[in-house]
C-alpha positions as YAML, in Angstrom:
chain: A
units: angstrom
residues:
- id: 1
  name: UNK
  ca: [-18.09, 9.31, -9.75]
- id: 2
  name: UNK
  ca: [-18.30, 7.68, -6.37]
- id: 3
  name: UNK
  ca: [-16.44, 9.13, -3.26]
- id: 4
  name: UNK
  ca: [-14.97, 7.09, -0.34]
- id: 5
  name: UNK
  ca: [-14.28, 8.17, 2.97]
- id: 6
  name: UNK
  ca: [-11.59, 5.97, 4.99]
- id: 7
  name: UNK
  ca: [-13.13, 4.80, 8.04]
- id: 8
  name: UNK
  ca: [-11.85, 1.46, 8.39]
- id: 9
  name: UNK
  ca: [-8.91, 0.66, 5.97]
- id: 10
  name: UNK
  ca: [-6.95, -2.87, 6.71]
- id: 11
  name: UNK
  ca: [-3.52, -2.89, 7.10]
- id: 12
  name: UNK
  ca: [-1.20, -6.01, 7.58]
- id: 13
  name: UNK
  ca: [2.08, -6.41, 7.94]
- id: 14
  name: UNK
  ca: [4.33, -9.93, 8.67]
- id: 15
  name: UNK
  ca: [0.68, -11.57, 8.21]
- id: 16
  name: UNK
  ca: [-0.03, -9.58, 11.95]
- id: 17
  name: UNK
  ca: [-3.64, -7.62, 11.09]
- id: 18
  name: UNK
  ca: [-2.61, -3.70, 12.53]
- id: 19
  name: UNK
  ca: [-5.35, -1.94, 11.32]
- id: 20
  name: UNK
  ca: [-6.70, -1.23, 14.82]
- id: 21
  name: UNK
  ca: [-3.61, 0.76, 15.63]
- id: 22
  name: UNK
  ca: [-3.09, 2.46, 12.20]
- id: 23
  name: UNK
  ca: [-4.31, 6.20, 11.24]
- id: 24
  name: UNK
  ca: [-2.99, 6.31, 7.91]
- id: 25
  name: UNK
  ca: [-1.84, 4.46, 5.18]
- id: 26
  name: UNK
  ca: [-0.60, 5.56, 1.39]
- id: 27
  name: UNK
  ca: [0.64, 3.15, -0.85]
- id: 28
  name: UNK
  ca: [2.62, 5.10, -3.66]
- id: 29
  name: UNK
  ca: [4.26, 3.32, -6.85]
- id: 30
  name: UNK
  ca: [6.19, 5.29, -9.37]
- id: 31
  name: UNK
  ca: [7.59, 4.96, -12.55]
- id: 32
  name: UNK
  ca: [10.83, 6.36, -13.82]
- id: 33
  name: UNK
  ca: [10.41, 8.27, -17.16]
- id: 34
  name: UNK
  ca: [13.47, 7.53, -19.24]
- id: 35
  name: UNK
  ca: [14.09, 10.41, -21.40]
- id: 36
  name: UNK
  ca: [14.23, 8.62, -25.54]
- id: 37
  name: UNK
  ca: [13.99, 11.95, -27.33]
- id: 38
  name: UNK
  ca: [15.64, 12.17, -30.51]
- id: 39
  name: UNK
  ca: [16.39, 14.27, -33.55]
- id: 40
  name: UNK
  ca: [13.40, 13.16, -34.70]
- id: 41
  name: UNK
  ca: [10.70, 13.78, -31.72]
- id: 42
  name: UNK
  ca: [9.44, 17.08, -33.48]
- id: 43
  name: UNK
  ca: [11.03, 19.35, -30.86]
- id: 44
  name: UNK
  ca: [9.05, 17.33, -27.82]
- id: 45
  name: UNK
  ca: [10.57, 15.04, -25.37]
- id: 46
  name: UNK
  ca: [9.53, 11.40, -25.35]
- id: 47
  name: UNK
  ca: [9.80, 9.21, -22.93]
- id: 48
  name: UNK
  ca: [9.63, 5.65, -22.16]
- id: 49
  name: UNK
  ca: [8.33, 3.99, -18.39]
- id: 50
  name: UNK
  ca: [11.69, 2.58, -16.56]
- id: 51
  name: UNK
  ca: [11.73, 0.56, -13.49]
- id: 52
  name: UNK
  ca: [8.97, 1.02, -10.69]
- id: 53
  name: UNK
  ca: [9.66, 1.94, -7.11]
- id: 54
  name: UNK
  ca: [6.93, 2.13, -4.31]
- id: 55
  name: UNK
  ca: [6.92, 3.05, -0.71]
- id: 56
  name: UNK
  ca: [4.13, 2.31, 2.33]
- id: 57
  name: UNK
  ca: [3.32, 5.09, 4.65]
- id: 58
  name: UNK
  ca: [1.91, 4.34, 7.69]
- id: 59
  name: UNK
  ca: [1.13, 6.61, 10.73]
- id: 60
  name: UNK
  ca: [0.18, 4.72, 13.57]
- id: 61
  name: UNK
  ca: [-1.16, 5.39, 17.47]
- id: 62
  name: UNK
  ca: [1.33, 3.60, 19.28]
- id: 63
  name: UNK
  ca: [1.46, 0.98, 22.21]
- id: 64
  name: UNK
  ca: [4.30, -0.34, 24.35]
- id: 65
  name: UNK
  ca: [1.96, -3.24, 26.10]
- id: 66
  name: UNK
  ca: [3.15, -6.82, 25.53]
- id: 67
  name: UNK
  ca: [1.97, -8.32, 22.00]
- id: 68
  name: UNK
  ca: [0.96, -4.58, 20.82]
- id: 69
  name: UNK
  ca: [2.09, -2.98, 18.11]
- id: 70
  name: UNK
  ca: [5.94, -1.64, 19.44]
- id: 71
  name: UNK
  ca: [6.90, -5.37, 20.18]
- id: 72
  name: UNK
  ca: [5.39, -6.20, 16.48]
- id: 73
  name: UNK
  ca: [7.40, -3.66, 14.73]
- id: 74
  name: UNK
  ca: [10.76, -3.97, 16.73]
- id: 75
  name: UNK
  ca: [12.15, -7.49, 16.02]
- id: 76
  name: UNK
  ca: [11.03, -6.91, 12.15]
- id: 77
  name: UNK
  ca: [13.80, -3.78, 11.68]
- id: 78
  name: UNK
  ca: [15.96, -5.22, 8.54]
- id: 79
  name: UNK
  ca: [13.83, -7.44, 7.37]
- id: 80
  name: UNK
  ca: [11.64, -8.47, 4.39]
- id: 81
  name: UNK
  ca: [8.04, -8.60, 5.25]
- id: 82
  name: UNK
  ca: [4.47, -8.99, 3.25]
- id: 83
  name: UNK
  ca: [1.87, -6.24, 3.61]
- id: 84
  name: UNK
  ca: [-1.77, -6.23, 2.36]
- id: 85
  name: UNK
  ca: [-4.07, -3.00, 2.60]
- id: 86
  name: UNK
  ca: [-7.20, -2.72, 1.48]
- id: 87
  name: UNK
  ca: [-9.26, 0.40, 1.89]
- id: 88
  name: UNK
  ca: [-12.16, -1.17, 3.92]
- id: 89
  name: UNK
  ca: [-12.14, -4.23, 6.71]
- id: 90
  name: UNK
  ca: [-14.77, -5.87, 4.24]
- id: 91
  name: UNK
  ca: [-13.91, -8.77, 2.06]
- id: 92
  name: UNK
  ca: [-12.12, -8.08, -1.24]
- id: 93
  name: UNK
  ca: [-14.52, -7.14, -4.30]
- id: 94
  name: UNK
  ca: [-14.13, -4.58, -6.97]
- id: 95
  name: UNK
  ca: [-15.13, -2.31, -4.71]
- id: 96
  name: UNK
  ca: [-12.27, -2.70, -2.39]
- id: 97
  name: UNK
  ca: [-9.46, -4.21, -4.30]
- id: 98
  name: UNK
  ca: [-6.34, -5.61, -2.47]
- id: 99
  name: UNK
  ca: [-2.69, -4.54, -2.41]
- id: 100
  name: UNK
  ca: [0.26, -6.49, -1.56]
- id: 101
  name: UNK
  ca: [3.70, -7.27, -1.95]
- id: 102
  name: UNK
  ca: [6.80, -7.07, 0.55]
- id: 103
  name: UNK
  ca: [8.44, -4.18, 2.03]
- id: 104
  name: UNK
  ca: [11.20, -3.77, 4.15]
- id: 105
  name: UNK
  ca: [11.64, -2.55, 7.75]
- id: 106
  name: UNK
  ca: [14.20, 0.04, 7.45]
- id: 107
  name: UNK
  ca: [13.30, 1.92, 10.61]
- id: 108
  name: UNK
  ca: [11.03, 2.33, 13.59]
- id: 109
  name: UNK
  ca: [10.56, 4.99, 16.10]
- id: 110
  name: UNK
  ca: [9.03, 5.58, 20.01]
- id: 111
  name: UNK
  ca: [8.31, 8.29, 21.95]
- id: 112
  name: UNK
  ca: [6.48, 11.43, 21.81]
- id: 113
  name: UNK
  ca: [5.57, 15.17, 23.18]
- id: 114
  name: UNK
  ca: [4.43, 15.54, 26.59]
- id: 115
  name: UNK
  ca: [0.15, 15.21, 26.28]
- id: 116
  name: UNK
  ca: [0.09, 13.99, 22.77]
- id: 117
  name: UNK
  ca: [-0.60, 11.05, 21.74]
- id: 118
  name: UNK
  ca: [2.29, 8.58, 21.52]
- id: 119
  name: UNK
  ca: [2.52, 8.32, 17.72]
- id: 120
  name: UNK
  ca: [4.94, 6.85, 15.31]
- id: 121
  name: UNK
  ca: [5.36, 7.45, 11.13]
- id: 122
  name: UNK
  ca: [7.23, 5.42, 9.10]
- id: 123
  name: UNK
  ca: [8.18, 4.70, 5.60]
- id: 124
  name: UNK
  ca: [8.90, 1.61, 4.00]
- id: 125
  name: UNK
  ca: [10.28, 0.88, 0.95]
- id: 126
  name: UNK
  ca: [8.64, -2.18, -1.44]
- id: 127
  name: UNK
  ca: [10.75, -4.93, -2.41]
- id: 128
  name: UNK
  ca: [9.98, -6.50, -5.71]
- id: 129
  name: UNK
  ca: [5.67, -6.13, -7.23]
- id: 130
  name: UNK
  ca: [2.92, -5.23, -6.11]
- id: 131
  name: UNK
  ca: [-0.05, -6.22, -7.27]
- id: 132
  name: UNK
  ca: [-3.80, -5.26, -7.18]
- id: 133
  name: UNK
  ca: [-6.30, -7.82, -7.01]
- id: 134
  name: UNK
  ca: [-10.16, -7.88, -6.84]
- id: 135
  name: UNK
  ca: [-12.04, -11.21, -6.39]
- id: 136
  name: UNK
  ca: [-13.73, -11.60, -9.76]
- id: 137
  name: UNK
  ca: [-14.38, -15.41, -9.85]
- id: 138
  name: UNK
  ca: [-17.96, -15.92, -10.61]
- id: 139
  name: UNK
  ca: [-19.14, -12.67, -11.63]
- id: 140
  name: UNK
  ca: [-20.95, -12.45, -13.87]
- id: 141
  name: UNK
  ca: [-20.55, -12.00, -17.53]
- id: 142
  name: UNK
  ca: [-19.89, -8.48, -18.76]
- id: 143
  name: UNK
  ca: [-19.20, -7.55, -15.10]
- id: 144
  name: UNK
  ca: [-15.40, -5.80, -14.92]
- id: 145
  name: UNK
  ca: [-13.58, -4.56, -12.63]
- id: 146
  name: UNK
  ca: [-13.32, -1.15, -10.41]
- id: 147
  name: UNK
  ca: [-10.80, 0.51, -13.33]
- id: 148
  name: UNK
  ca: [-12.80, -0.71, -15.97]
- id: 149
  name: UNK
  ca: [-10.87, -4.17, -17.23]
- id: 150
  name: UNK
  ca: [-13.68, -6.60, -17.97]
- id: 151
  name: UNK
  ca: [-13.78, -9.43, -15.15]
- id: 152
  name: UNK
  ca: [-13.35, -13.13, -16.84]
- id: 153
  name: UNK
  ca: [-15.81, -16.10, -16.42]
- id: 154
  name: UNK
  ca: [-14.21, -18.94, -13.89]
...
Protein backbone atom coordinates (compact mmCIF):
# COMPACT_ATOMS: atom_id res chain seq x y z
CA UNK A 1 0.00 0.00 0.00
CA UNK A 2 1.59 3.28 -0.89
CA UNK A 3 2.25 6.05 1.78
CA UNK A 4 2.15 9.85 1.17
CA UNK A 5 3.73 12.43 3.05
CA UNK A 6 2.14 16.09 2.66
CA UNK A 7 4.72 18.35 1.54
CA UNK A 8 3.00 20.49 -0.79
CA UNK A 9 -0.87 20.12 -0.66
CA UNK A 10 -2.96 22.95 -2.78
CA UNK A 11 -5.45 24.78 -1.23
CA UNK A 12 -7.86 27.39 -2.88
CA UNK A 13 -10.35 29.27 -1.74
CA UNK A 14 -12.67 32.21 -3.74
CA UNK A 15 -10.49 30.88 -6.85
CA UNK A 16 -7.32 32.83 -4.69
CA UNK A 17 -4.43 29.80 -4.71
CA UNK A 18 -3.38 29.90 -0.54
CA UNK A 19 -1.42 27.03 -0.40
CA UNK A 20 1.78 29.00 0.30
CA UNK A 21 0.33 30.24 3.55
CA UNK A 22 -1.51 27.02 4.62
CA UNK A 23 -0.08 24.25 7.20
CA UNK A 24 -2.93 22.09 7.25
CA UNK A 25 -5.85 21.10 5.61
CA UNK A 26 -8.62 18.13 6.40
CA UNK A 27 -11.49 17.80 4.39
CA UNK A 28 -14.09 15.62 6.44
CA UNK A 29 -17.62 14.44 4.98
CA UNK A 30 -20.00 12.48 7.08
CA UNK A 31 -22.96 10.63 6.80
CA UNK A 32 -25.83 10.47 9.21
CA UNK A 33 -26.83 6.83 10.07
CA UNK A 34 -30.60 6.77 10.36
CA UNK A 35 -31.50 4.17 12.76
CA UNK A 36 -34.39 1.57 10.46
CA UNK A 37 -34.29 -1.29 12.96
CA UNK A 38 -37.29 -3.23 13.26
CA UNK A 39 -39.00 -6.19 14.87
CA UNK A 40 -37.58 -7.99 12.38
CA UNK A 41 -33.63 -6.99 12.31
CA UNK A 42 -32.72 -10.25 14.34
CA UNK A 43 -31.91 -8.32 17.52
CA UNK A 44 -29.22 -5.93 15.45
CA UNK A 45 -29.68 -2.39 14.56
CA UNK A 46 -29.83 -1.41 10.91
CA UNK A 47 -29.29 1.53 9.55
CA UNK A 48 -29.70 3.46 6.49
CA UNK A 49 -27.03 6.59 5.17
CA UNK A 50 -29.05 10.09 5.74
CA UNK A 51 -27.93 13.39 4.55
CA UNK A 52 -24.08 14.27 4.28
CA UNK A 53 -22.39 17.12 6.07
CA UNK A 54 -18.64 18.13 5.58
CA UNK A 55 -16.39 20.68 7.06
CA UNK A 56 -12.71 22.23 5.77
CA UNK A 57 -10.04 22.67 8.30
CA UNK A 58 -7.44 24.81 7.60
CA UNK A 59 -4.54 26.05 9.84
CA UNK A 60 -2.73 28.68 8.29
CA UNK A 61 0.67 31.00 9.03
CA UNK A 62 -0.77 34.25 8.88
CA UNK A 63 0.03 37.70 7.18
CA UNK A 64 -1.37 41.19 7.65
CA UNK A 65 0.65 42.72 4.41
CA UNK A 66 -1.57 44.17 1.67
CA UNK A 67 -3.00 41.37 -0.83
CA UNK A 68 -1.84 38.52 1.80
CA UNK A 69 -3.80 36.19 3.19
CA UNK A 70 -5.74 38.43 6.29
CA UNK A 71 -7.09 40.89 3.57
CA UNK A 72 -8.17 37.56 1.49
CA UNK A 73 -10.03 36.03 4.27
CA UNK A 74 -11.66 39.24 5.83
CA UNK A 75 -14.10 40.64 3.20
CA UNK A 76 -15.20 36.79 2.49
CA UNK A 77 -16.80 36.40 6.37
CA UNK A 78 -20.63 35.35 5.45
CA UNK A 79 -20.20 34.34 2.34
CA UNK A 80 -20.40 31.36 -0.08
CA UNK A 81 -17.13 30.54 -1.59
CA UNK A 82 -15.52 27.51 -3.87
CA UNK A 83 -12.53 25.59 -2.50
CA UNK A 84 -10.35 22.98 -4.31
CA UNK A 85 -7.53 20.93 -2.43
CA UNK A 86 -5.62 18.54 -3.75
CA UNK A 87 -2.92 16.76 -1.82
CA UNK A 88 0.06 17.75 -4.08
CA UNK A 89 0.76 21.22 -6.24
CA UNK A 90 1.02 18.70 -9.29
CA UNK A 91 -1.64 18.44 -11.88
CA UNK A 92 -4.69 16.27 -11.12
CA UNK A 93 -4.24 12.38 -11.90
CA UNK A 94 -5.34 9.38 -9.98
CA UNK A 95 -2.68 9.90 -8.00
CA UNK A 96 -3.76 13.18 -6.66
CA UNK A 97 -7.44 13.44 -7.13
CA UNK A 98 -9.26 16.84 -6.66
CA UNK A 99 -11.81 18.06 -4.12
CA UNK A 100 -14.19 20.80 -4.39
CA UNK A 101 -17.32 22.29 -3.66
CA UNK A 102 -18.33 25.59 -1.67
CA UNK A 103 -18.03 26.38 1.87
CA UNK A 104 -18.92 29.15 3.83
CA UNK A 105 -16.94 31.79 5.77
CA UNK A 106 -18.42 31.66 9.11
CA UNK A 107 -15.46 33.09 10.96
CA UNK A 108 -11.91 34.36 10.90
CA UNK A 109 -9.43 35.15 13.52
CA UNK A 110 -5.90 37.43 14.11
CA UNK A 111 -3.53 37.63 16.55
CA UNK A 112 -1.31 35.50 18.49
CA UNK A 113 1.17 34.77 21.65
CA UNK A 114 4.06 36.89 22.12
CA UNK A 115 7.17 34.90 19.91
CA UNK A 116 4.95 32.50 18.15
CA UNK A 117 4.12 32.51 15.07
CA UNK A 118 1.06 34.54 14.10
CA UNK A 119 -1.30 31.66 13.26
CA UNK A 120 -4.94 31.34 12.57
CA UNK A 121 -7.42 27.90 12.49
CA UNK A 122 -10.56 27.85 11.13
CA UNK A 123 -13.45 25.72 10.25
CA UNK A 124 -15.73 25.94 7.54
CA UNK A 125 -18.70 24.34 6.92
CA UNK A 126 -19.56 22.88 3.06
CA UNK A 127 -22.51 24.08 1.37
CA UNK A 128 -24.15 21.68 -0.97
CA UNK A 129 -21.50 18.42 -2.80
CA UNK A 130 -18.47 17.78 -2.99
CA UNK A 131 -17.03 15.93 -5.37
CA UNK A 132 -13.77 13.99 -6.13
CA UNK A 133 -12.40 14.03 -9.44
CA UNK A 134 -9.28 12.51 -11.15
CA UNK A 135 -8.45 13.34 -14.81
CA UNK A 136 -9.09 10.02 -16.52
CA UNK A 137 -9.66 11.16 -20.18
CA UNK A 138 -7.39 9.17 -22.32
CA UNK A 139 -6.15 6.56 -20.17
CA UNK A 140 -5.91 3.87 -21.18
CA UNK A 141 -8.13 0.90 -21.30
CA UNK A 142 -8.38 -1.18 -18.15
CA UNK A 143 -6.65 1.73 -16.33
CA UNK A 144 -9.06 2.86 -13.11
CA UNK A 145 -8.89 5.02 -10.80
CA UNK A 146 -6.95 5.61 -7.26
CA UNK A 147 -10.11 3.70 -5.25
CA UNK A 148 -10.31 1.16 -7.69
CA UNK A 149 -13.48 2.32 -10.14
CA UNK A 150 -12.32 1.44 -13.64
CA UNK A 151 -11.45 4.79 -15.65
CA UNK A 152 -13.73 5.05 -19.04
CA UNK A 153 -12.36 5.47 -22.64
CA UNK A 154 -12.98 9.32 -23.97
Amino acid sequence: MAKAVLTQSYIALNGSDLSSSMTKAELTIDVEAKDVTSFGSSGYKENLGGLKTGTLNLEFTNDYASGALDSVMFPLLGTTVTFEWRATQSAVSVNNPKYTGSVLITGWNAGGQVGEAAMVSVSFPTQGAVTRATACRGARRGAAHADGRPARDP
